[in-house]
Amino acid sequence: MSRAEVSPEEMAPERVAPERAVSGAVVRAGVRAGVRPQTAAGFLALFRSEVGLTFRRARTLALLSILAALPVLIGVVVRVETGGESGGGGPAFVAQVTQNGLFLVFTALALTLPVFLPMSVGVVAGDAVAGEASAGTLRYLLVAPAGRTRLLAAKFTAALVYCAVATAVVALSALATGAALFPMGEVTLLSGDAIGPGAALLRALLVAAVVAASLAGLVAIGLFVSTLTGSGIAAMATTVVLVITVQILDSFPQLHAVQPYLFTHGWLSFGDLLRTPMYWDNVLDNLGLQAVYVAVFGSAAWARFASRDITA
Amino acid sequence: MTERSTGRAAEGGPAPSAADDVIRTRGLTKRFGGGQLAVDGLDLTVPRGSVFGFLGPNGSGKTTTIRMLMGLIAPTAGVATVLGGQMPQSAGRVLPRVGALIEGPALYGFLSGRDNLARFDAADPTADPATRRRRVGEALERVGLTAAAGKKAKAYSLGMKQRLGLASALLVPRELLVLDEPTNGLDPQGMREIRALVREVAAEGTTVFLSSHLLDEIEQVCSHAAVMSRGRLLVQGTVAELAARAQGRLVVRTPDVEQAAKVLAAHRVAEVRAGDGRVEGTAEFGEQVLAELCAALVGAGVRVHGFGVERGTLEDAFVALTGEGFDVAG
């Protein structure tokens, strides 16, 4: 409508005569609007777009800033409360924090992993499909056509990237706070051995990676819930409630038979990596369990989403 | 005059082959979970190059049909073929060649208009990321949104959102454009702009499938039309054919309204309606009959200022077909 160069004659044909139109379609549409090949760059564009979109939502940024603030809060509390004299008790690794600021990374991860990290992951994964459905953008993505499997894979990838970024935000904020408030330097591990700051940083990186991977099962569950409903809020709430319920179940001794199969059960096993030699059994059990959850709920999400009528 | 026979008649003529049909459905049926039959045995044929009006009151099954054509919902029975591929199985192959606006625009409010288009373009695996910027810019210019391209979509008016939706349908050259109620909620100027754009796109050789509940819209821009009512297809054909089915209406302009109405009624003119300075009625109006009627009016002392038959409109045809007014739910 802004193309002034269109001649009145071209604008005029109110009733396109079939003959004329058929030849026009063959000549013009055949050349310009024909079948285009799918390219690798085109295929991957949705994944990039999805990751970009996740981090452009104000909600995501708010969640990340809360996650960044938590280690600062923990560090200040530990600093004020101990006042140089380290008392017993408190959360995991707190006693070590006063000796070495690097331990704040592990404390912060141990404190955020049961509640804050999974809550924020539940919000992101739960909203992934349901949010697009309630906004109506899902139908436009699908007629683009994004492809249902490709869209789901992109959503899963973006949520995993979010897990990694969220964990990194907690770890980096804890590292900065720890360095500011407590002495750094040689780190005494839980097994009593001392390692240099460089090696300790590598351990921190490894722990952060394991923590991020621990959330993969939850991402698959959240994505599955997200394909069940057309309401983003409902999907987010369901996922978060599920995380809390499962952790409550994990605390009942009577349920010890099923507890090894709960996706939250092995979350804190990353402490085993703070020994020399590193003790991998529980960590690998946890990662294996996450892989099973991803396979089961990923398949369920795919089966549901690939066949579902999109009426929103 | 059954619906099936009229449907076939509309397809007749110089017999375009099935390959020339951009959309072709046979027995297309959708029954939703609640047992409600939304679309019932639809046989729709949209020839290539047509501007096809898909008419029906709200709730007549238009949107459900469009969703089946776009592979968003699976038919309960029957077959829907779009650009030679069966839907929804061929969606990946067919849909890159189709632009669509379904049930109004849906946008990411926190993204700018430009970024919204880039997002939908990224969803199409056949769209080249290298040319994305240029194509997005061109689409924005085409719908007149270049100046507002950087504004967040939540700040857009409904008309702007509608135009941005159209721009996303025009990101790459398409063989088929499916527009579901594209002028809904627009002011008259916005409607004119959208219609001009539809004509422009059609002139480039793109087949346009346009659903609407506005008859004059279909009459203004469409070459073909189909009429839906309560999930069933009542008739399809060229707009000229459909309008020709409507009975003409006799209109007499006169100051002697009552007297004229009496005379017409006496001469077996049906549905005589007396208005302000005019009387209308319907009958079989052969030349002989008209001459007699005119003479009778003059003979009865009616001062005839105007006398003639007005051609039937699509609305008359529609009312005759469905037995109901068109703007059922506006």
XYZ file of C-alpha atoms in Angstrom:
642
model
C 0.000 0.000 0.000
C 2.984 2.254 0.210
C 4.199 1.363 -3.237
C 3.496 4.448 -5.240
C 5.048 2.999 -8.374
C 2.254 0.486 -8.870
C 0.365 1.634 -11.923
C -3.417 2.041 -11.760
C -3.692 -0.756 -14.291
C -1.980 -3.193 -11.955
C -4.097 -2.088 -9.042
C -7.319 -2.240 -11.008
C -8.087 -5.909 -11.719
C -10.875 -6.330 -9.227
C -12.006 -9.566 -10.714
C -9.003 -11.483 -11.892
C -10.011 -13.348 -15.004
C -9.111 -17.037 -14.528
C -7.195 -17.365 -17.818
C -5.071 -14.343 -17.197
C -4.488 -15.317 -13.610
C -3.462 -18.863 -14.452
C -0.797 -17.703 -16.880
C 0.301 -15.046 -14.405
C 0.664 -17.652 -11.687
C 2.710 -19.947 -13.859
C 5.072 -17.218 -14.989
C 5.437 -15.140 -11.821
C 4.732 -17.481 -8.938
C 6.556 -20.295 -10.657
C 9.737 -18.290 -10.761
C 9.503 -16.241 -7.597
C 7.400 -18.284 -5.218
C 8.526 -21.756 -6.037
C 9.768 -24.455 -3.723
C 12.839 -23.283 -1.809
C 15.270 -25.779 -0.388
C 15.688 -26.064 3.349
C 19.156 -24.941 4.412
C 21.211 -25.791 7.493
C 21.442 -22.111 8.400
C 17.688 -21.779 7.971
C 17.097 -24.855 10.099
C 19.296 -23.545 12.932
C 17.848 -20.030 12.769
C 14.926 -21.066 14.967
C 17.274 -22.344 17.676
C 19.131 -19.044 17.708
C 15.885 -17.112 17.674
C 14.512 -19.211 20.526
C 17.562 -18.676 22.750
C 17.549 -14.959 21.957
C 13.843 -14.707 22.725
C 14.251 -16.451 26.091
C 16.777 -13.895 27.262
C 14.855 -10.916 25.928
C 11.824 -11.615 28.090
C 11.684 -9.252 31.079
C 10.643 -12.225 33.193
C 13.863 -14.114 32.435
C 15.974 -11.095 33.273
C 14.105 -10.625 36.556
C 14.692 -14.267 37.484
C 18.378 -13.983 36.661
C 18.782 -10.839 38.751
C 17.189 -12.586 41.737
C 19.592 -15.487 41.218
C 22.483 -13.014 41.073
C 21.389 -11.314 44.286
C 21.112 -14.514 46.347
C 24.857 -15.287 46.670
C 25.470 -11.681 47.720
C 22.837 -12.075 50.421
C 24.300 -15.380 51.595
C 27.828 -13.950 51.638
C 26.813 -10.907 53.651
C 24.842 -13.026 56.138
C 27.741 -15.423 56.660
C 30.175 -12.540 57.028
C 28.025 -10.627 59.532
C 26.915 -13.643 61.531
C 30.281 -15.359 61.972
C 32.187 -12.120 62.514
C 35.442 -14.016 62.140
C 34.540 -16.836 64.501
C 33.196 -19.856 62.630
C 30.412 -21.622 64.474
C 29.135 -25.100 63.559
C 25.912 -25.950 61.721
C 24.250 -23.987 58.943
C 23.875 -24.978 55.292
C 26.326 -27.105 53.352
C 29.895 -25.780 53.083
C 29.092 -22.669 55.124
C 31.830 -23.476 57.625
C 34.373 -23.491 54.802
C 33.241 -20.163 53.339
C 34.933 -18.137 56.031
C 38.213 -19.940 55.327
C 37.999 -19.470 51.573
C 35.687 -17.270 49.514
C 35.639 -19.795 46.689
C 33.484 -22.040 48.860
C 30.701 -19.469 48.566
C 30.239 -20.789 45.004
C 29.425 -24.254 46.349
C 27.305 -22.890 49.203
C 25.302 -20.701 46.823
C 24.748 -23.598 44.398
C 23.729 -25.922 47.258
C 21.262 -23.324 48.551
C 19.725 -22.351 45.209
C 19.522 -25.826 43.711
C 16.596 -27.094 45.812
C 14.304 -24.085 45.320
C 15.351 -21.028 43.374
C 17.064 -22.607 40.386
C 14.331 -25.224 39.727
C 11.620 -22.613 40.255
C 13.098 -20.344 37.620
C 13.688 -23.296 35.290
C 10.076 -24.379 35.865
C 8.899 -20.929 34.824
C 10.982 -20.911 31.647
C 10.269 -24.519 30.589
C 6.625 -24.500 31.661
C 5.908 -21.389 29.653
C 7.810 -22.562 26.571
C 4.928 -23.951 24.518
C 1.911 -22.920 26.608
C 2.983 -19.273 26.610
C 3.174 -19.219 22.802
C -0.206 -20.937 22.660
C -1.905 -18.415 24.924
C -0.321 -15.497 23.058
C -1.482 -17.014 19.747
C 2.027 -16.870 18.309
C 2.188 -20.682 18.297
C -0.119 -20.910 15.275
C 2.027 -18.458 13.341
C 5.212 -20.350 14.200
C 3.598 -23.588 13.045
C 2.310 -22.205 9.745
C 5.701 -20.582 9.060
C 6.240 -23.684 9.238
C 8.536 -24.202 12.215
C 7.792 -27.927 12.255
C 6.508 -29.329 15.519
C 9.537 -31.506 16.292
C 11.940 -28.719 15.379
C 10.055 -26.189 17.486
C 10.034 -28.519 20.484
C 13.755 -29.221 20.046
C 14.456 -25.493 19.872
C 12.398 -24.903 23.023
C 14.276 -27.682 24.819
C 17.625 -26.300 23.710
C 16.750 -22.792 24.824
C 15.622 -24.050 28.245
C 18.882 -25.994 28.637
C 20.834 -22.876 27.730
C 18.814 -21.062 30.372
C 19.823 -23.723 32.956
C 23.482 -23.185 32.086
C 23.206 -19.398 32.200
C 21.226 -19.404 35.463
C 23.781 -21.694 37.118
C 26.618 -19.558 35.777
C 24.980 -16.408 37.128
C 24.756 -17.931 40.619
C 28.345 -19.210 40.456
C 29.851 -15.976 39.130
C 27.953 -13.802 41.567
C 29.086 -16.103 44.408
C 32.666 -16.001 43.170
C 32.695 -12.200 43.075
C 31.019 -11.921 46.486
C 33.350 -14.536 47.971
C 36.410 -12.759 46.630
C 35.194 -9.448 48.047
C 34.245 -10.637 51.522
C 36.515 -13.575 52.326
C 40.134 -14.646 51.857
C 40.919 -16.483 48.613
C 43.898 -18.656 47.815
C 44.632 -22.300 48.422
C 41.466 -24.351 48.905
C 41.157 -27.135 51.460
C 38.795 -29.762 50.048
C 36.270 -31.792 52.058
C 38.737 -34.668 52.072
C 41.356 -32.441 53.706
C 43.646 -32.106 50.675
C 44.640 -28.648 49.545
C 44.589 -27.560 45.881
C 45.709 -24.337 44.259
C 43.300 -21.562 43.234
C 43.515 -22.509 39.505
C 42.600 -26.126 40.139
C 39.872 -24.977 42.526
C 38.349 -22.779 39.836
C 38.288 -25.753 37.490
C 36.446 -27.739 40.170
C 33.952 -24.884 40.509
C 33.392 -24.945 36.751
C 32.876 -28.702 36.810
C 30.419 -28.437 39.708
C 28.466 -25.678 37.940
C 28.251 -27.839 34.801
C 26.953 -30.798 36.835
C 24.396 -28.578 38.585
C 23.163 -27.220 35.237
C 22.891 -30.756 33.833
C 20.976 -31.833 36.973
C 18.166 -29.563 35.841
C 17.740 -31.295 32.448
C 15.123 -33.736 33.755
C 13.067 -30.873 35.110
C 13.294 -29.076 31.756
C 11.780 -32.138 30.028
C 8.997 -32.364 32.617
C 8.263 -28.644 32.289
C 8.148 -28.914 28.506
C 5.757 -31.856 28.713
C 3.434 -29.984 31.087
C 3.683 -27.036 28.712
C 2.281 -29.077 25.818
C -0.727 -30.134 27.902
C -2.293 -26.735 28.411
C -2.942 -23.510 26.568
C -2.234 -21.401 29.631
C 1.334 -20.322 30.346
C 0.589 -19.496 33.977
C -0.985 -22.918 34.623
C 2.004 -24.720 33.116
C 4.509 -22.688 35.126
C 2.600 -23.199 38.375
C 2.198 -26.945 37.769
C 5.898 -27.394 37.111
C 6.959 -25.440 40.183
C 4.448 -27.281 42.407
C 5.806 -30.560 41.052
C 9.379 -29.609 42.033
C 8.319 -28.800 45.577
C 6.138 -31.915 45.948
C 8.879 -34.225 44.745
C 11.337 -32.733 47.222
C 8.862 -33.179 50.062
C 8.423 -36.823 49.039
C 12.199 -37.149 48.959
C 12.336 -36.186 52.635
C 10.069 -39.017 53.915
C 12.174 -41.973 55.135
C 9.161 -44.276 54.534
C 9.487 -43.653 50.800
C 13.132 -44.646 50.548
C 12.296 -47.353 47.975
C 11.174 -44.849 45.344
C 13.437 -41.985 46.317
C 16.386 -42.952 44.101
C 14.052 -42.483 41.130
C 12.944 -38.969 42.044
C 14.604 -36.422 39.791
C 15.648 -34.243 42.720
C 17.231 -37.096 44.699
C 20.777 -36.801 43.402
C 20.873 -33.033 43.029
C 23.277 -32.411 45.927
C 25.646 -35.220 44.924
C 27.945 -32.600 43.383
C 29.614 -32.304 46.806
C 31.368 -35.587 45.975
C 33.394 -33.688 43.388
C 34.988 -31.617 46.156
C 37.132 -34.514 47.337
C 40.401 -35.985 46.177
C 40.038 -38.306 44.417
C 36.679 -37.219 43.060
C 33.888 -39.619 43.881
C 31.811 -39.969 40.703
C 29.296 -42.754 41.447
C 26.451 -40.626 42.808
C 27.102 -37.860 40.299
C 26.899 -40.304 37.390
C 23.771 -41.917 38.879
C 22.181 -38.484 39.009
C 23.158 -37.597 35.436
C 21.903 -40.999 34.240
C 18.586 -40.413 35.993
C 18.315 -36.987 34.338
C 18.919 -38.621 30.951
C 16.092 -41.103 31.639
C 13.737 -38.266 32.595
C 14.694 -36.376 29.435
C 14.019 -39.466 27.320
C 10.680 -40.282 28.946
C 9.189 -36.813 29.277
C 10.804 -35.599 26.063
C 9.080 -38.420 24.173
C 5.805 -37.722 25.964
C 6.039 -34.030 25.102
C 6.799 -34.871 21.482
C 3.983 -37.425 21.222
C 1.548 -34.947 22.683
C 2.678 -31.894 20.720
C 3.111 -33.595 17.340
C -0.491 -34.814 17.262
C -2.262 -32.052 19.083
C -4.919 -29.846 17.479
C -3.790 -26.245 17.751
C -6.974 -24.299 18.352
C -5.495 -21.346 20.234
C -30.870 -27.072 -6.295
C -28.828 -29.168 -3.911
C -25.538 -27.941 -2.596
C -23.542 -30.724 -4.175
C -24.892 -30.143 -7.667
C -24.261 -26.412 -7.504
C -20.753 -27.078 -6.304
C -20.066 -29.267 -9.294
C -21.662 -26.762 -11.673
C -19.332 -24.073 -10.410
C -16.350 -26.246 -11.195
C -17.525 -26.802 -14.768
C -16.696 -24.631 -17.747
C -13.267 -24.876 -19.371
C -12.418 -27.548 -16.762
C -9.203 -26.591 -15.068
C -7.357 -29.763 -14.169
C -6.868 -30.818 -10.551
C -3.233 -29.700 -10.725
C -4.418 -26.120 -11.171
C -6.373 -26.199 -7.945
C -4.473 -24.535 -5.149
C -6.833 -25.870 -2.513
C -8.958 -28.954 -2.934
C -10.916 -30.657 -0.184
C -13.058 -33.760 -0.454
C -15.479 -34.702 2.281
C -13.465 -32.643 4.754
C -15.001 -33.086 8.196
C -14.037 -31.979 11.684
C -15.786 -33.138 14.804
C -14.412 -31.673 18.013
C -14.047 -33.522 21.292
C -17.469 -32.496 22.519
C -19.070 -34.234 19.526
C -19.817 -30.907 17.913
C -19.581 -31.054 14.119
C -17.714 -27.895 13.108
C -17.151 -28.745 9.435
C -19.292 -31.284 7.630
C -18.294 -32.948 4.352
C -16.683 -29.933 2.716
C -15.892 -30.156 -1.032
C -14.008 -26.963 -1.740
C -12.074 -26.151 -4.904
C -9.942 -23.026 -5.171
C -8.538 -22.478 -8.688
C -5.011 -21.140 -9.096
C -4.882 -17.396 -9.611
C -8.290 -16.703 -8.111
C -9.124 -14.322 -5.318
C -11.381 -16.659 -3.448
C -13.881 -15.323 -0.947
C -14.819 -17.727 1.823
C -18.073 -16.409 3.208
C -20.181 -17.280 6.151
C -21.512 -15.936 9.402
C -19.339 -16.219 12.490
C -19.369 -19.772 13.784
C -20.102 -21.329 10.398
C -16.847 -23.320 10.313
C -14.632 -20.984 8.280
C -11.799 -20.777 10.767
C -11.884 -24.507 11.523
C -11.596 -25.158 7.784
C -8.655 -22.769 7.509
C -6.941 -24.419 10.473
C -7.295 -27.795 8.761
C -5.926 -26.352 5.510
C -2.922 -24.983 7.426
C -2.238 -28.280 9.198
C -2.969 -26.883 12.654
C -5.742 -29.370 13.303
C -6.232 -32.817 11.824
C -9.462 -33.589 9.964
C -11.785 -36.212 11.468
C -12.558 -37.451 7.962
C -11.915 -36.458 4.363
C -8.916 -35.031 2.585
C -7.513 -31.529 2.331
C -4.949 -30.881 -0.399
C -3.028 -27.600 -0.535
C -0.612 -26.881 -3.416
C -0.689 -30.568 -4.284
C 0.239 -31.834 -0.818
C -2.093 -33.485 1.636
C -2.463 -31.675 4.953
C -1.361 -31.926 7.670
C 1.199 -34.541 6.509
C 2.819 -32.301 3.870
C 2.910 -29.162 6.032
C 6.710 -28.901 5.935
C 6.772 -28.959 2.138
C 3.649 -26.907 1.450
C 3.571 -24.158 4.069
C 6.777 -22.303 3.076
C 4.874 -21.398 -0.101
C 1.844 -20.170 1.869
C 1.441 -16.931 3.787
C -1.292 -16.874 6.381
C -3.188 -14.581 8.704
C -5.362 -16.689 10.977
C -7.890 -15.306 13.448
C -6.197 -11.972 13.783
C -2.565 -11.131 14.393
C -0.592 -12.556 17.338
C 2.665 -10.854 18.192
C 5.381 -10.748 20.819
C 4.472 -7.514 22.595
C 7.958 -7.055 24.020
C 9.622 -7.239 20.593
C 9.652 -4.468 18.007
C 7.699 -4.901 14.805
C 10.924 -5.619 12.963
C 12.026 -8.263 15.481
C 8.605 -9.903 15.362
C 9.003 -10.399 11.626
C 12.549 -11.700 12.064
C 11.249 -14.206 14.628
C 8.531 -15.581 12.325
C 10.968 -15.646 9.433
C 13.435 -17.664 11.516
C 10.701 -20.237 12.069
C 10.662 -21.017 8.319
C 13.596 -23.357 7.639
C 13.548 -22.494 3.928
C 13.952 -18.755 4.539
C 17.512 -17.589 3.973
C 18.934 -15.904 7.108
C 21.389 -13.990 4.914
C 18.572 -12.038 3.228
C 16.376 -11.743 6.342
C 17.116 -8.082 7.085
C 16.332 -7.000 3.555
C 13.173 -9.085 3.263
C 11.875 -7.866 6.640
C 12.526 -4.281 5.554
C 10.703 -4.800 2.278
C 7.715 -6.435 3.950
C 7.490 -3.559 6.445
C 7.617 -1.035 3.649
C 4.989 -2.870 1.693
C 2.441 -2.590 4.516
C 3.502 0.968 5.366
C 5.023 0.213 8.767
C 8.616 1.286 8.131
C 8.299 4.320 10.401
C 6.954 2.205 13.288
C 9.292 -0.747 12.742
C 11.344 -0.031 15.855
C 8.364 0.397 18.189
C 7.415 -2.442 20.516
C 4.464 -4.377 19.131
C 2.408 -3.901 22.300
C 2.267 -0.189 21.480
C 0.744 -0.922 18.053
C -2.886 -0.170 17.275
C -5.053 -3.049 16.073
C -4.705 -1.828 12.495
C -0.916 -1.784 12.795
C -0.891 -5.264 14.293
C -3.056 -6.484 11.432
C -0.654 -4.938 8.927
C 2.346 -6.461 10.687
C 0.587 -9.844 10.482
C 0.164 -9.292 6.748
C 3.816 -8.321 6.448
C 4.794 -11.627 8.038
C 2.663 -13.425 5.445
C 4.569 -11.527 2.735
C 8.141 -12.159 3.952
C 8.847 -14.338 0.934
C 6.979 -14.544 -2.397
C 4.048 -16.878 -1.863
C 1.929 -18.999 -4.143
C -1.022 -18.801 -1.796
C -2.102 -16.218 0.728
C -4.694 -17.311 3.298
C -6.311 -14.376 5.052
C -8.845 -15.040 7.769
C -10.990 -11.924 8.305
C -8.112 -9.575 7.412
C -10.136 -6.376 7.842
C -11.712 -7.266 11.181
C -11.581 -4.346 13.574
C -10.117 -1.920 11.038
C -11.434 1.529 10.234
C -12.647 2.204 6.679
C -9.284 3.621 5.644
C -7.491 0.530 7.012
C -9.949 -1.719 5.170
C -9.285 0.096 1.906
C -5.531 -0.298 2.379
C -5.791 -4.027 3.073
C -8.039 -4.533 0.038
C -5.641 -2.597 -2.173
C -2.819 -4.805 -0.920
C -4.829 -7.967 -1.610
C -5.462 -6.819 -5.183
C -1.796 -5.976 -5.611
C -0.681 -9.389 -4.367
C -3.272 -11.111 -6.559
C -2.056 -9.152 -9.579
C 1.402 -10.620 -8.983
C -0.051 -14.077 -9.497
C -0.566 -15.160 -5.894
C -3.799 -16.994 -5.224
C -5.643 -15.355 -2.352
C -8.035 -17.222 -0.096
C -9.932 -14.651 1.908
C -12.458 -15.456 4.585
C -14.912 -12.809 5.572
C -18.345 -12.199 6.967
C -18.579 -8.964 5.000
C -20.355 -9.408 1.687
C -19.352 -6.138 0.139
C -15.731 -6.989 0.873
C -16.043 -10.207 -1.115
C -17.884 -8.399 -3.926
C -15.167 -5.770 -4.101
C -12.072 -7.927 -4.249
C -12.972 -11.527 -5.098
C -13.235 -13.370 -8.379
C -14.670 -16.524 -6.791
C -16.594 -17.234 -3.628
C -17.944 -20.041 -1.507
C -20.642 -19.744 1.108
C -20.589 -21.682 4.381
C -23.399 -22.069 6.828
C -23.426 -24.252 9.946
C -20.377 -26.223 8.868
C -21.638 -27.018 5.383
C -20.758 -25.555 2.010
C -23.885 -24.087 0.447
C -22.488 -23.007 -2.900
C -19.282 -22.052 -4.660
C -18.501 -20.412 -7.990
C -17.483 -17.116 -9.504
C -18.850 -14.015 -7.826
C -20.657 -13.072 -11.028
C -22.416 -16.453 -11.115
C -23.426 -16.201 -7.497
C -24.769 -12.683 -7.791
C -26.706 -13.661 -10.915
C -28.602 -16.204 -8.843
C -30.156 -13.444 -6.840
C -33.550 -12.249 -8.009
C -33.759 -8.730 -9.331
C -35.854 -6.212 -7.482
C -38.395 -3.833 -8.978
C -38.015 -0.295 -7.726
C -40.601 2.402 -8.355
C -39.905 5.982 -7.298
C -43.048 7.918 -6.666
C -44.624 10.343 -4.232
C -47.832 8.226 -4.302
C -46.382 5.363 -2.320
C -49.588 3.797 -1.014
C -51.402 3.846 -4.306
C -48.365 2.352 -6.103
C -48.037 -0.421 -3.538
C -51.691 -1.321 -4.013
C -51.337 -1.481 -7.803
C -48.194 -3.636 -7.635
C -49.762 -6.043 -5.154
C -52.772 -6.348 -7.456
C -50.426 -7.378 -10.278
C -48.905 -10.310 -8.351
C -45.705 -8.553 -7.369
C -44.466 -10.257 -4.225
C -42.850 -8.802 -1.096
C -44.068 -5.329 -1.825
C -42.377 -2.882 0.531
C -43.298 0.771 0.627
C -40.541 3.131 1.682
C -39.966 6.859 1.669
C -40.714 7.910 -1.896
C -40.125 4.387 -3.247
C -41.827 1.029 -3.506
C -39.984 -2.256 -3.976
C -41.093 -5.737 -4.893
C -40.007 -8.973 -6.508
C -41.477 -11.047 -9.316
C -40.491 -12.591 -12.643
C -39.736 -9.421 -14.540
C -39.962 -10.158 -18.241
C -40.078 -7.151 -20.590
C -43.767 -7.681 -21.209
C -44.542 -7.765 -17.501
C -42.568 -4.611 -16.855
C -44.355 -2.692 -19.582
C -47.721 -3.786 -18.231
C -46.816 -2.864 -14.685
C -45.675 0.564 -15.745
C -48.840 1.147 -17.743
C -50.957 -0.044 -14.809
C -49.246 2.370 -12.444
C -49.728 5.310 -14.774
C -53.304 4.214 -15.467
C -54.036 4.250 -11.754
C -52.865 7.843 -11.555
C -49.549 7.102 -9.812
C -46.955 9.799 -10.550
C -44.027 7.634 -11.586
C -40.659 9.413 -11.148
C -38.537 6.339 -11.672
C -39.155 2.770 -12.693
C -36.637 -0.040 -13.086
C -35.155 -3.345 -11.978
C -32.105 -3.372 -9.691
C -29.679 -6.226 -10.170
C -29.391 -8.761 -7.349
C -26.430 -8.481 -5.001
C -24.417 -11.181 -3.339
C -26.257 -10.332 -0.155
C -29.601 -11.140 -1.784
C -28.105 -14.419 -2.968
C -26.827 -15.174 0.474
C -30.083 -14.409 2.218
C -31.895 -16.558 -0.331
C -29.447 -19.416 0.314
C -29.297 -19.367 4.066
C -32.602 -17.803 4.929
C -30.848 -15.595 7.413
C -29.241 -12.202 7.542
C -25.526 -12.042 7.148
C -24.151 -10.087 10.038
C -25.391 -12.637 12.521
C -22.781 -11.927 15.117
C -21.207 -8.910 13.512
